[in-house]
Amino acid sequence: MPIYLYSMPWSPPCRAVLLLAENLGVEITTRLIDTRSKDHLKPDFVKGNPQHCVPTLDDDGFILWESRAIMGYLVDQYGKDDSLYPKDPKKRALVNQRLYFDIGTLFPRLKQYFVSQTFSPPCRAVALVARTLGLELNDKIVDLFKKEHLEPEFGKINPQRLVPVLDDNGFVLSESRAIMGYLVDQYGKDDSLYPKDPKKRALVDQRLYFDIGTIYQRYVDYLRPVLIFGEPEDVEKLKKIEEALAILEVFLEGKQWVTGGNITIADYTLAVTVSGIELNLKKTVLTNGDHLKPEFLKLNPQHCIPTLDDNGFALWESRAILAYLQSQYGKDESLYPKDPKKRAVVDQRLYFDMGTLYARIGEYYYPIIFQKAQGDPEKFKKLEEAFEFLEKFLTGSAWVAGDKITIADFAVISSVSTAEVVGFHVNTYPNVAKYLAKARKELAGYEDINYAGCLEFKKLMEN
């Protein structure tokens, strides 16, 4: 059966997935999602992807969205080797870190503009991966300006209403990085683009997250007001882009590719844009500038927390760390399944947490906490929308990626509980409220680790 990728050719996430598929030799049939015509809101699309976003991948009924999760899946499922997404925990952790940088910083600064243009970096990345994999994707344009992503049909496939979206024979997947991962896992001749080795794959994941959370996000933040609303350039936002590129420069020092000597899916997306382990915690006080001290910058040039140091292997971005810890030290694979489809769904939820849920919590609450600003009603509406997506994800599921707890739950629960402790009405969403209550009862360390941290966050807001 053909693999379908619901996407827009100008979308960076879509292109990232397609690039990976191409390099993996995976044949993908693209289906254009024209957001201007509200394709992403059509019932059929929303049914497969309640987040109604693109790219969304459909691999014989296995539906996955979020480009970075898709890319991870593709390498695991179809890659001939794991070079693009290494199985080695440390190498994979670094890739994951870069992926989170992309989704949380770099890509979000770009996507609100490029997602509706023919040169969307995520869509191009998917297309490039698909080309590398030898996959033929049938593109279906989603015109955001015509609000095609708001159509019921598109919303049915992808409730998040984003592009690119992959439809691989009924398996719908969105978020370009998730799609690229999926394409490699499912159709790659080897795993070189998305290595199975835990350390190598962790590095790829890290870079993917770096891409989505830092570089791409900052481009969008800077360009959207200028290109869409005709506002003057924001010098400070431009500086944030320069900072992100400086971090990428550090990653590339002495390396051919972003995680080392071999190209991986993290390169595609960047180019176009707890298992009983005792951890030694070192408190980093941001207000005191601890994260800017030379010794910390040497360890982590992005100077963010959390940062893990595992016998000299330094890794940052919490979600990349979660995947690494499970891959390297987990007693079994239940928290982060090796099955490409199951893992892809977990990755998708991790990207949703960083790129949508946690991002919107921060966008609304951080100005209140750190700048003493009034709450922004529009940002609050976006936060409510994120919880509506989560409510749909949890329909019929005990945990965020299915009936078994995974590392995605640790990330999502941390975000949900943080919002709740500062006054967000989680009980408005029955599935989310039930999910949080279940986590309180069943997650080891919830009270003394997670909730204690939530209370510290609450103190910041109250003070």
PDB file of C-alpha atoms in Angstrom, residues 144-305:
ATOM      1  CA  LEU A 144      -3.609  28.777   4.525  1.00  0.00           C
ATOM      2  CA  PHE A 145      -4.610  32.151   3.138  1.00  0.00           C
ATOM      3  CA  LYS A 146      -7.858  30.609   1.929  1.00  0.00           C
ATOM      4  CA  LYS A 147      -8.169  28.917   5.315  1.00  0.00           C
ATOM      5  CA  GLU A 148      -8.211  25.494   3.721  1.00  0.00           C
ATOM      6  CA  HIS A 149      -6.626  24.113   6.861  1.00  0.00           C
ATOM      7  CA  LEU A 150      -9.807  25.061   8.705  1.00  0.00           C
ATOM      8  CA  GLU A 151     -12.068  22.943   6.531  1.00  0.00           C
ATOM      9  CA  PRO A 152     -13.776  20.028   8.343  1.00  0.00           C
ATOM     10  CA  GLU A 153     -12.228  17.483   5.972  1.00  0.00           C
ATOM     11  CA  PHE A 154      -8.724  18.594   6.838  1.00  0.00           C
ATOM     12  CA  GLY A 155      -9.516  18.845  10.528  1.00  0.00           C
ATOM     13  CA  LYS A 156     -10.676  15.246  10.448  1.00  0.00           C
ATOM     14  CA  ILE A 157      -7.296  14.113   9.196  1.00  0.00           C
ATOM     15  CA  ASN A 158      -5.288  16.489  11.330  1.00  0.00           C
ATOM     16  CA  PRO A 159      -7.161  18.177  14.208  1.00  0.00           C
ATOM     17  CA  GLN A 160      -4.202  20.460  14.796  1.00  0.00           C
ATOM     18  CA  ARG A 161      -4.778  21.796  11.262  1.00  0.00           C
ATOM     19  CA  LEU A 162      -1.107  22.129  10.420  1.00  0.00           C
ATOM     20  CA  VAL A 163       0.943  21.232   7.379  1.00  0.00           C
ATOM     21  CA  PRO A 164       2.625  19.147   6.237  1.00  0.00           C
ATOM     22  CA  VAL A 165       0.406  16.107   6.823  1.00  0.00           C
ATOM     23  CA  LEU A 166       1.259  12.668   5.508  1.00  0.00           C
ATOM     24  CA  ASP A 167      -1.359  10.109   4.553  1.00  0.00           C
ATOM     25  CA  ASP A 168       0.280   6.755   4.002  1.00  0.00           C
ATOM     26  CA  ASN A 169      -2.597   4.457   3.083  1.00  0.00           C
ATOM     27  CA  GLY A 170      -4.750   5.726   5.924  1.00  0.00           C
ATOM     28  CA  PHE A 171      -1.930   6.323   8.360  1.00  0.00           C
ATOM     29  CA  VAL A 172      -2.062  10.062   8.860  1.00  0.00           C
ATOM     30  CA  LEU A 173       0.895  11.871  10.355  1.00  0.00           C
ATOM     31  CA  SER A 174       1.697  15.523  10.796  1.00  0.00           C
ATOM     32  CA  GLU A 175       4.760  17.559  11.839  1.00  0.00           C
ATOM     33  CA  SER A 176       7.507  17.338   9.267  1.00  0.00           C
ATOM     34  CA  ARG A 177      10.154  15.979  11.591  1.00  0.00           C
ATOM     35  CA  ALA A 178       7.902  13.158  12.741  1.00  0.00           C
ATOM     36  CA  ILE A 179       7.062  12.384   9.114  1.00  0.00           C
ATOM     37  CA  MET A 180      10.709  12.223   8.107  1.00  0.00           C
ATOM     38  CA  GLY A 181      11.448   9.869  10.969  1.00  0.00           C
ATOM     39  CA  TYR A 182       8.538   7.699   9.959  1.00  0.00           C
ATOM     40  CA  LEU A 183       9.560   7.605   6.307  1.00  0.00           C
ATOM     41  CA  VAL A 184      13.052   6.429   7.171  1.00  0.00           C
ATOM     42  CA  ASP A 185      11.794   3.852   9.669  1.00  0.00           C
ATOM     43  CA  GLN A 186       9.158   2.538   7.327  1.00  0.00           C
ATOM     44  CA  TYR A 187      10.761   2.789   3.904  1.00  0.00           C
ATOM     45  CA  GLY A 188      14.466   3.352   4.297  1.00  0.00           C
ATOM     46  CA  LYS A 189      16.750   0.670   2.931  1.00  0.00           C
ATOM     47  CA  ASP A 190      18.853   1.124   6.042  1.00  0.00           C
ATOM     48  CA  ASP A 191      18.758   3.219   9.202  1.00  0.00           C
ATOM     49  CA  SER A 192      21.545   5.620   8.281  1.00  0.00           C
ATOM     50  CA  LEU A 193      19.217   8.614   8.139  1.00  0.00           C
ATOM     51  CA  TYR A 194      17.669   7.771  11.493  1.00  0.00           C
ATOM     52  CA  PRO A 195      19.901   5.304  13.334  1.00  0.00           C
ATOM     53  CA  LYS A 196      18.507   2.599  15.579  1.00  0.00           C
ATOM     54  CA  ASP A 197      21.507   2.825  17.880  1.00  0.00           C
ATOM     55  CA  PRO A 198      20.122   4.595  21.009  1.00  0.00           C
ATOM     56  CA  LYS A 199      22.940   7.110  21.357  1.00  0.00           C
ATOM     57  CA  LYS A 200      23.075   8.002  17.680  1.00  0.00           C
ATOM     58  CA  ARG A 201      19.323   8.312  17.464  1.00  0.00           C
ATOM     59  CA  ALA A 202      19.248  10.410  20.620  1.00  0.00           C
ATOM     60  CA  LEU A 203      21.592  12.888  18.975  1.00  0.00           C
ATOM     61  CA  VAL A 204      19.393  13.071  15.903  1.00  0.00           C
ATOM     62  CA  ASP A 205      16.343  13.602  18.092  1.00  0.00           C
ATOM     63  CA  GLN A 206      18.157  16.273  20.029  1.00  0.00           C
ATOM     64  CA  ARG A 207      19.001  18.177  16.858  1.00  0.00           C
ATOM     65  CA  LEU A 208      15.447  17.810  15.601  1.00  0.00           C
ATOM     66  CA  TYR A 209      14.094  19.279  18.794  1.00  0.00           C
ATOM     67  CA  PHE A 210      16.679  22.035  18.632  1.00  0.00           C
ATOM     68  CA  ASP A 211      15.384  22.772  15.165  1.00  0.00           C
ATOM     69  CA  ILE A 212      11.706  22.901  16.108  1.00  0.00           C
ATOM     70  CA  GLY A 213      12.156  24.618  19.445  1.00  0.00           C
ATOM     71  CA  THR A 214      14.864  27.162  18.707  1.00  0.00           C
ATOM     72  CA  ILE A 215      15.988  27.947  15.169  1.00  0.00           C
ATOM     73  CA  TYR A 216      12.762  27.605  13.211  1.00  0.00           C
ATOM     74  CA  GLN A 217      10.669  29.143  15.968  1.00  0.00           C
ATOM     75  CA  ARG A 218      12.829  32.255  16.065  1.00  0.00           C
ATOM     76  CA  TYR A 219      12.611  32.718  12.311  1.00  0.00           C
ATOM     77  CA  VAL A 220       8.824  32.653  12.521  1.00  0.00           C
ATOM     78  CA  ASP A 221       8.720  35.085  15.428  1.00  0.00           C
ATOM     79  CA  TYR A 222      10.867  37.511  13.476  1.00  0.00           C
ATOM     80  CA  LEU A 223       9.432  37.186   9.975  1.00  0.00           C
ATOM     81  CA  ARG A 224       5.712  36.763  10.568  1.00  0.00           C
ATOM     82  CA  PRO A 225       5.004  40.314  11.808  1.00  0.00           C
ATOM     83  CA  VAL A 226       7.107  41.759   8.995  1.00  0.00           C
ATOM     84  CA  LEU A 227       5.805  39.671   6.114  1.00  0.00           C
ATOM     85  CA  ILE A 228       2.209  39.149   7.179  1.00  0.00           C
ATOM     86  CA  PHE A 229       1.337  42.357   8.998  1.00  0.00           C
ATOM     87  CA  GLY A 230       3.856  44.754   7.500  1.00  0.00           C
ATOM     88  CA  GLU A 231       5.288  45.648  10.891  1.00  0.00           C
ATOM     89  CA  PRO A 232       8.824  47.056  11.225  1.00  0.00           C
ATOM     90  CA  GLU A 233      11.631  44.626  11.899  1.00  0.00           C
ATOM     91  CA  ASP A 234      12.217  43.759  15.536  1.00  0.00           C
ATOM     92  CA  VAL A 235      15.937  44.048  16.232  1.00  0.00           C
ATOM     93  CA  GLU A 236      15.707  41.951  19.377  1.00  0.00           C
ATOM     94  CA  LYS A 237      14.001  39.101  17.521  1.00  0.00           C
ATOM     95  CA  LEU A 238      16.676  39.296  14.857  1.00  0.00           C
ATOM     96  CA  LYS A 239      19.286  38.942  17.578  1.00  0.00           C
ATOM     97  CA  LYS A 240      17.506  35.792  18.789  1.00  0.00           C
ATOM     98  CA  ILE A 241      17.836  34.326  15.296  1.00  0.00           C
ATOM     99  CA  GLU A 242      21.528  35.193  15.265  1.00  0.00           C
ATOM    100  CA  GLU A 243      21.910  33.540  18.652  1.00  0.00           C
ATOM    101  CA  ALA A 244      20.223  30.386  17.377  1.00  0.00           C
ATOM    102  CA  LEU A 245      22.504  30.270  14.350  1.00  0.00           C
ATOM    103  CA  ALA A 246      25.514  30.803  16.607  1.00  0.00           C
ATOM    104  CA  ILE A 247      24.425  27.749  18.582  1.00  0.00           C
ATOM    105  CA  LEU A 248      24.110  25.763  15.371  1.00  0.00           C
ATOM    106  CA  GLU A 249      27.597  26.963  14.442  1.00  0.00           C
ATOM    107  CA  VAL A 250      28.910  25.431  17.653  1.00  0.00           C
ATOM    108  CA  PHE A 251      27.119  22.139  16.917  1.00  0.00           C
ATOM    109  CA  LEU A 252      28.823  21.993  13.529  1.00  0.00           C
ATOM    110  CA  GLU A 253      32.357  22.703  14.723  1.00  0.00           C
ATOM    111  CA  GLY A 254      34.592  19.904  13.488  1.00  0.00           C
ATOM    112  CA  LYS A 255      31.646  18.021  11.966  1.00  0.00           C
ATOM    113  CA  GLN A 256      30.387  17.468   8.447  1.00  0.00           C
ATOM    114  CA  TRP A 257      26.814  17.154   9.632  1.00  0.00           C
ATOM    115  CA  VAL A 258      24.906  18.357  12.649  1.00  0.00           C
ATOM    116  CA  THR A 259      25.438  15.171  14.675  1.00  0.00           C
ATOM    117  CA  GLY A 260      28.761  14.046  13.268  1.00  0.00           C
ATOM    118  CA  GLY A 261      30.173  12.488  10.111  1.00  0.00           C
ATOM    119  CA  ASN A 262      26.952  11.064   8.681  1.00  0.00           C
ATOM    120  CA  ILE A 263      23.905  12.870   7.383  1.00  0.00           C
ATOM    121  CA  THR A 264      20.702  12.251   9.358  1.00  0.00           C
ATOM    122  CA  ILE A 265      17.128  13.474   9.260  1.00  0.00           C
ATOM    123  CA  ALA A 266      18.130  16.243  11.650  1.00  0.00           C
ATOM    124  CA  ASP A 267      20.260  17.704   8.880  1.00  0.00           C
ATOM    125  CA  TYR A 268      17.296  17.771   6.541  1.00  0.00           C
ATOM    126  CA  THR A 269      15.049  19.702   8.879  1.00  0.00           C
ATOM    127  CA  LEU A 270      17.800  22.075  10.006  1.00  0.00           C
ATOM    128  CA  ALA A 271      18.965  22.572   6.466  1.00  0.00           C
ATOM    129  CA  VAL A 272      15.569  23.833   5.326  1.00  0.00           C
ATOM    130  CA  THR A 273      14.948  25.905   8.466  1.00  0.00           C
ATOM    131  CA  VAL A 274      12.216   7.396  34.250  1.00  0.00           C
ATOM    132  CA  SER A 275      13.836   3.931  34.695  1.00  0.00           C
ATOM    133  CA  GLY A 276      15.141   3.857  38.216  1.00  0.00           C
ATOM    134  CA  ILE A 277      18.200   5.922  37.425  1.00  0.00           C
ATOM    135  CA  GLU A 278      19.636   8.089  40.161  1.00  0.00           C
ATOM    136  CA  LEU A 279      20.581  11.501  38.781  1.00  0.00           C
ATOM    137  CA  ASN A 280      22.967  13.967  40.344  1.00  0.00           C
ATOM    138  CA  LEU A 281      21.059  17.229  40.138  1.00  0.00           C
ATOM    139  CA  LYS A 282      22.928  20.498  39.987  1.00  0.00           C
ATOM    140  CA  LYS A 283      20.772  23.520  40.591  1.00  0.00           C
ATOM    141  CA  THR A 284      21.276  26.215  37.986  1.00  0.00           C
ATOM    142  CA  VAL A 285      19.957  29.599  39.046  1.00  0.00           C
ATOM    143  CA  LEU A 286      19.118  31.494  35.880  1.00  0.00           C
ATOM    144  CA  THR A 287      18.508  34.738  37.709  1.00  0.00           C
ATOM    145  CA  ASN A 288      22.074  34.588  38.994  1.00  0.00           C
ATOM    146  CA  GLY A 289      23.450  33.952  35.513  1.00  0.00           C
ATOM    147  CA  ASP A 290      24.660  30.442  36.374  1.00  0.00           C
ATOM    148  CA  HIS A 291      23.736  29.254  32.877  1.00  0.00           C
ATOM    149  CA  LEU A 292      26.051  31.852  31.320  1.00  0.00           C
ATOM    150  CA  LYS A 293      29.165  30.875  33.243  1.00  0.00           C
ATOM    151  CA  PRO A 294      32.043  29.582  31.083  1.00  0.00           C
ATOM    152  CA  GLU A 295      32.029  26.090  32.577  1.00  0.00           C
ATOM    153  CA  PHE A 296      28.328  25.687  31.819  1.00  0.00           C
ATOM    154  CA  LEU A 297      28.612  27.179  28.321  1.00  0.00           C
ATOM    155  CA  LYS A 298      31.416  24.738  27.576  1.00  0.00           C
ATOM    156  CA  LEU A 299      29.064  21.930  28.536  1.00  0.00           C
ATOM    157  CA  ASN A 300      26.037  23.396  26.760  1.00  0.00           C
ATOM    158  CA  PRO A 301      26.520  26.249  24.236  1.00  0.00           C
ATOM    159  CA  GLN A 302      22.752  26.785  24.152  1.00  0.00           C
ATOM    160  CA  HIS A 303      22.958  27.527  27.915  1.00  0.00           C
ATOM    161  CA  CYS A 304      19.556  26.061  28.748  1.00  0.00           C
ATOM    162  CA  ILE A 305      18.266  23.661  31.361  1.00  0.00           C
TER     163      ILE A 305
END
